[in-house]
C-alpha atoms as an extended CHARMM CRD file, in Angstrom:
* protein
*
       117  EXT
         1         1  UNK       CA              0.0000000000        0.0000000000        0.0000000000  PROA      1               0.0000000000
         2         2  UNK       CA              1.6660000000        3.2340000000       -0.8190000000  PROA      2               0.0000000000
         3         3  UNK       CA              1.5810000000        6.0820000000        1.6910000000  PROA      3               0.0000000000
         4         4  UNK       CA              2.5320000000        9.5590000000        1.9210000000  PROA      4               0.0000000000
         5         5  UNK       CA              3.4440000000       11.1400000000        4.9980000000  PROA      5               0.0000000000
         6         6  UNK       CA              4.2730000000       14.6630000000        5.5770000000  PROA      6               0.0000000000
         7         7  UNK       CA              5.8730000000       16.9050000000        7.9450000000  PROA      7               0.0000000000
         8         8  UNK       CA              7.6520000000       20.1200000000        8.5060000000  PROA      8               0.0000000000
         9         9  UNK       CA              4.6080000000       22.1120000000        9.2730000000  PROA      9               0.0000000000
        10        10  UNK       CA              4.3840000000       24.7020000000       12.2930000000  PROA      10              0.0000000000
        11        11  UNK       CA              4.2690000000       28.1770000000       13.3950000000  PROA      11              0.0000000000
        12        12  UNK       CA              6.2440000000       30.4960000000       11.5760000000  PROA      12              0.0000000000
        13        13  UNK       CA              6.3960000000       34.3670000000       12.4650000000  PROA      13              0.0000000000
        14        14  UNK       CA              5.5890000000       36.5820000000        9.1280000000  PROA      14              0.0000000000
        15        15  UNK       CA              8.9860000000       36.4340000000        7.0430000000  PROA      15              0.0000000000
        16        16  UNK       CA             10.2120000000       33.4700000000        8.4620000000  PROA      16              0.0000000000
        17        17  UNK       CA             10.9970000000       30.2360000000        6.5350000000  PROA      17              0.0000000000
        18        18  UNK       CA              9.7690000000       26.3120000000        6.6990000000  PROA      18              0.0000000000
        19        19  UNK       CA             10.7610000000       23.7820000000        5.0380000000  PROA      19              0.0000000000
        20        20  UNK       CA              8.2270000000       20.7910000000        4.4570000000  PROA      20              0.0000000000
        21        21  UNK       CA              9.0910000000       17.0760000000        3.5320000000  PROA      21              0.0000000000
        22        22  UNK       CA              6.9430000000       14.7460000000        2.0060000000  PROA      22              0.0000000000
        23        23  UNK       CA              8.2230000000       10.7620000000        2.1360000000  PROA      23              0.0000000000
        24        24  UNK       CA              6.7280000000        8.1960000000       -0.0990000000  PROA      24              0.0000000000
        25        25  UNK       CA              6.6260000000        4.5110000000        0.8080000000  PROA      25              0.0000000000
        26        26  UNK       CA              5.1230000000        1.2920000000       -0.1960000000  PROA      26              0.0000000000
        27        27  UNK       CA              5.7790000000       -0.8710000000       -3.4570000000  PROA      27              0.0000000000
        28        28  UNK       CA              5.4880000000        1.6970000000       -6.9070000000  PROA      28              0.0000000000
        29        29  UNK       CA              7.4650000000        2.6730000000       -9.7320000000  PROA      29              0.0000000000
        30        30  UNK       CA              6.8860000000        5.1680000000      -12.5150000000  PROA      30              0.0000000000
        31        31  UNK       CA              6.3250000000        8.5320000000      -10.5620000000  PROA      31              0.0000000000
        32        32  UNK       CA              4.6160000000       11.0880000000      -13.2280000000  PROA      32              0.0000000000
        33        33  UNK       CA              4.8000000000       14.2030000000      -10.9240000000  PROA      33              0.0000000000
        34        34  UNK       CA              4.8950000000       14.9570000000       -7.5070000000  PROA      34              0.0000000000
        35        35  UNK       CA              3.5780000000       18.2460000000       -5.7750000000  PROA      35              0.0000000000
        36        36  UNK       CA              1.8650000000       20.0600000000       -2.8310000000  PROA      36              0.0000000000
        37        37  UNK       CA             -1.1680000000       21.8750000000       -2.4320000000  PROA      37              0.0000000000
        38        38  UNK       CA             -3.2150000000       23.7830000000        0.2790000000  PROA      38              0.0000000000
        39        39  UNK       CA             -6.3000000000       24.2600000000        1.8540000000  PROA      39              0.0000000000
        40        40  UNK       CA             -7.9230000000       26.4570000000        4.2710000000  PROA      40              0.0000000000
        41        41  UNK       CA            -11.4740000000       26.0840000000        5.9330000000  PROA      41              0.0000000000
        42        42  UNK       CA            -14.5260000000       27.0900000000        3.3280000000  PROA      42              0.0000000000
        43        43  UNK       CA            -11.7710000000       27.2770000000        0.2210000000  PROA      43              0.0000000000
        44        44  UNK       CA            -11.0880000000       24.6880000000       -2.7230000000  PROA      44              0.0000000000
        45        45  UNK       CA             -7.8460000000       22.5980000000       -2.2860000000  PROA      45              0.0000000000
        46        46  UNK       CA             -5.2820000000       24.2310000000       -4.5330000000  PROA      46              0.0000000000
        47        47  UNK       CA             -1.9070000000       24.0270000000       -5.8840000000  PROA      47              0.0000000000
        48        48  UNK       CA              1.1300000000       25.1230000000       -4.5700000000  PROA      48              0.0000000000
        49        49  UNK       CA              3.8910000000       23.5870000000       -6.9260000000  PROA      49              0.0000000000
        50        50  UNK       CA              4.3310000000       20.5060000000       -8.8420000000  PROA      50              0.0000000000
        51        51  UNK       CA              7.3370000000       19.2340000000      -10.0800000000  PROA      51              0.0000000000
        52        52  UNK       CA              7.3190000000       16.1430000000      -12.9060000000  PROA      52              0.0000000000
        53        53  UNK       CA             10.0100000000       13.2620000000      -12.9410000000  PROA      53              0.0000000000
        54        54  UNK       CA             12.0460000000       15.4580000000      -15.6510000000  PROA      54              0.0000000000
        55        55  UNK       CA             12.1670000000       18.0970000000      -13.2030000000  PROA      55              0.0000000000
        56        56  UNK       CA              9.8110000000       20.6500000000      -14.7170000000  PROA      56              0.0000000000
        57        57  UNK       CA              8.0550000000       22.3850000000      -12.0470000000  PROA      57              0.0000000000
        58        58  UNK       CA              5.1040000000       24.6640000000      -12.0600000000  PROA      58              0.0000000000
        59        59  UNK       CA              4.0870000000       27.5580000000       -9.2790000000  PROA      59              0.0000000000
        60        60  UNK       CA              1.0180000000       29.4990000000       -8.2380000000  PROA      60              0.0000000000
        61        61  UNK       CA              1.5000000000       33.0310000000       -8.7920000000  PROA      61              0.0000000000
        62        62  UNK       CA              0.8960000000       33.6830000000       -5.2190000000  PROA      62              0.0000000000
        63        63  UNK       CA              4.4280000000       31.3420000000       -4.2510000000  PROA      63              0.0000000000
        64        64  UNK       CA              6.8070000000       32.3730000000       -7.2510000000  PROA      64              0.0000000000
        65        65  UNK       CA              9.9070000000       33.6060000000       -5.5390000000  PROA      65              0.0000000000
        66        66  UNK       CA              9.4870000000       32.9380000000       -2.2090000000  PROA      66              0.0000000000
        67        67  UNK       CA              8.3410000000       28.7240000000       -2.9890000000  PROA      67              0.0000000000
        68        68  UNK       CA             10.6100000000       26.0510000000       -4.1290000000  PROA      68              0.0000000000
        69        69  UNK       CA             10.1130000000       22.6140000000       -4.6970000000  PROA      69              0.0000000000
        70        70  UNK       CA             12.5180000000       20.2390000000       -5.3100000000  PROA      70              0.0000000000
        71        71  UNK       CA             13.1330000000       16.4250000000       -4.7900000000  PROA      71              0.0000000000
        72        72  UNK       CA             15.5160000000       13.0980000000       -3.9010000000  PROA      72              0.0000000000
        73        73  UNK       CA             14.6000000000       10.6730000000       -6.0490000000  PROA      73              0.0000000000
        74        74  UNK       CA             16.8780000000        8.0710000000       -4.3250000000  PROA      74              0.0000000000
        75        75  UNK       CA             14.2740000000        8.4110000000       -0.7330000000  PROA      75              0.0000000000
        76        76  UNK       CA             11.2090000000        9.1300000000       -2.8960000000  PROA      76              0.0000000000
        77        77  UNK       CA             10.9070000000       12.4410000000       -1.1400000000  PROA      77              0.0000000000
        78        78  UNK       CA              9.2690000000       15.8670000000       -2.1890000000  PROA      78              0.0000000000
        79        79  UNK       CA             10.2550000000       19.1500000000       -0.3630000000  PROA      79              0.0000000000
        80        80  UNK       CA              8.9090000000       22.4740000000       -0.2570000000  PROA      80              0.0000000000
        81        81  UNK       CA             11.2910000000       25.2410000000        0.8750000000  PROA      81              0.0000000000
        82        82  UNK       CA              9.0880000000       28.2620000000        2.3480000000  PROA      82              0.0000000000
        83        83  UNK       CA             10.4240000000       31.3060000000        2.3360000000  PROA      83              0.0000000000
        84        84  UNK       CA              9.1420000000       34.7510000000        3.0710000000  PROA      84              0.0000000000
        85        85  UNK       CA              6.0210000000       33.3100000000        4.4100000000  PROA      85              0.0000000000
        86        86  UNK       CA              3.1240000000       35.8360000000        5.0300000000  PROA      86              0.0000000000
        87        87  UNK       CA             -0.4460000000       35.1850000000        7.1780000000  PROA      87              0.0000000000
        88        88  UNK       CA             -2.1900000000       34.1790000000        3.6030000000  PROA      88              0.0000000000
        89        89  UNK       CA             -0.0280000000       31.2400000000        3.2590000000  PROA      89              0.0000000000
        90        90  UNK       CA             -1.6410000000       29.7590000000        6.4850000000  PROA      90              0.0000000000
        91        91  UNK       CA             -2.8130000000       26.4900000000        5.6090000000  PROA      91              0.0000000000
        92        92  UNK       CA             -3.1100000000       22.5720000000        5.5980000000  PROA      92              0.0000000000
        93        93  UNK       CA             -0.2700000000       21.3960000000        2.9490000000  PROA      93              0.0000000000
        94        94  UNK       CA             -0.9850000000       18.5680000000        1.3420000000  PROA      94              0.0000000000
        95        95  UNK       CA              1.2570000000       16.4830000000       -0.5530000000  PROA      95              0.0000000000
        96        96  UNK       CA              0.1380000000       14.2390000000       -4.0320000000  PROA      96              0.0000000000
        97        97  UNK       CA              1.9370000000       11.8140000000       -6.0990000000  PROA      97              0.0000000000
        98        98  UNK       CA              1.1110000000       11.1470000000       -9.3660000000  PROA      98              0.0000000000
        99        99  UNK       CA              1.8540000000        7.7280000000      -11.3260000000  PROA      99              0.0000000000
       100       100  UNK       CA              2.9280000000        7.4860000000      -14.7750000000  PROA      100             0.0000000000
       101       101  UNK       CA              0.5980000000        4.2400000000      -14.7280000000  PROA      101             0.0000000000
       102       102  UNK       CA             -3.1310000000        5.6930000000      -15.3010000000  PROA      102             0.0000000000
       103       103  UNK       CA             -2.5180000000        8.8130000000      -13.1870000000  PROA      103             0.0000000000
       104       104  UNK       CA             -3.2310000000        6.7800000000      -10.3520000000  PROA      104             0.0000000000
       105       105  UNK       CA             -3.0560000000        9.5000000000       -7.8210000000  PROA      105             0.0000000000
       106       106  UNK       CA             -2.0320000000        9.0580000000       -3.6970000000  PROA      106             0.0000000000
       107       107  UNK       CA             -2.9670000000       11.8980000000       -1.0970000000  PROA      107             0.0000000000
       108       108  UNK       CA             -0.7810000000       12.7170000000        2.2060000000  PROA      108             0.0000000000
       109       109  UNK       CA             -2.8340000000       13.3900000000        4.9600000000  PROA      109             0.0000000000
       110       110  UNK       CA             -1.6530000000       17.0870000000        5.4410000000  PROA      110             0.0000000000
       111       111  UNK       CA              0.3040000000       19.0480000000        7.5170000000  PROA      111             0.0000000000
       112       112  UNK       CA             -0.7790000000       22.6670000000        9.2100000000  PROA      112             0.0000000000
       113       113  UNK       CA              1.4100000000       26.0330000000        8.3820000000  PROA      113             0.0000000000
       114       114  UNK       CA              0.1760000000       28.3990000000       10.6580000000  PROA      114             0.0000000000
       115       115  UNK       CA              2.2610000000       31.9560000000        9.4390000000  PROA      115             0.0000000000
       116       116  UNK       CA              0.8970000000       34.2390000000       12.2600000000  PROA      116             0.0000000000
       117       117  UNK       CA              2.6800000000       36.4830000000       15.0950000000  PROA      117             0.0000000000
């Protein structure tokens, strides 16, 4: 069974930075993309950043220069370096993997950013 399990979340004071790992396990092969995306109460789940097995990776406007994702292939890990962070980007962070098999896709269970002082 393949599982995603976050961490790295916390409270942050405005400007500071957190960094937010994302470890895949169980039996798999043939990763299509991996990302993270956010949610706060009342609002649609949305994207953060993606990045595909080649490496391309994508932003929301709201993240460009102060987000960046990046991974290890070698632990099947996704990270998400936080920078800059400001009271919008208080949220549950959720992290998704995306197969190359059917775009079977797995969901972490989240982890909260709280960006407050």
């Amino acid at each position: 069974q393949v599982q995603l399990v976050e961490s790295g979340g916390g409270l942050v004071l405005p400007g500071g930075s957190l960094r937010l790992s994302c470890a895949a396990s169980g039996r798999f092969f043939g990763i299509h993309n991996m990302g993270w995306y956010r949610q706060t109460p009342g609002k649609e789940r949305e994207l953060v950043a993606t990045i595909t097995s080649g490496g391309t990776t994508t932003y929301a406007d709201s993240v460009k220069g102060r987000f960046a994702i990046s991974t290890d292939t070698a632990k099947n890990t996704v990270y998400l370096q936080m920078n800059s962070l400001k009271p919008e980007d208080t949220a549950v962070y959720y992290c998704k993997m995306v197969m190359d098999i059917y775009f079977i896709t797995y969901w972490g269970r989240g982890t909260q950013v709280t960006v407050s002082s």
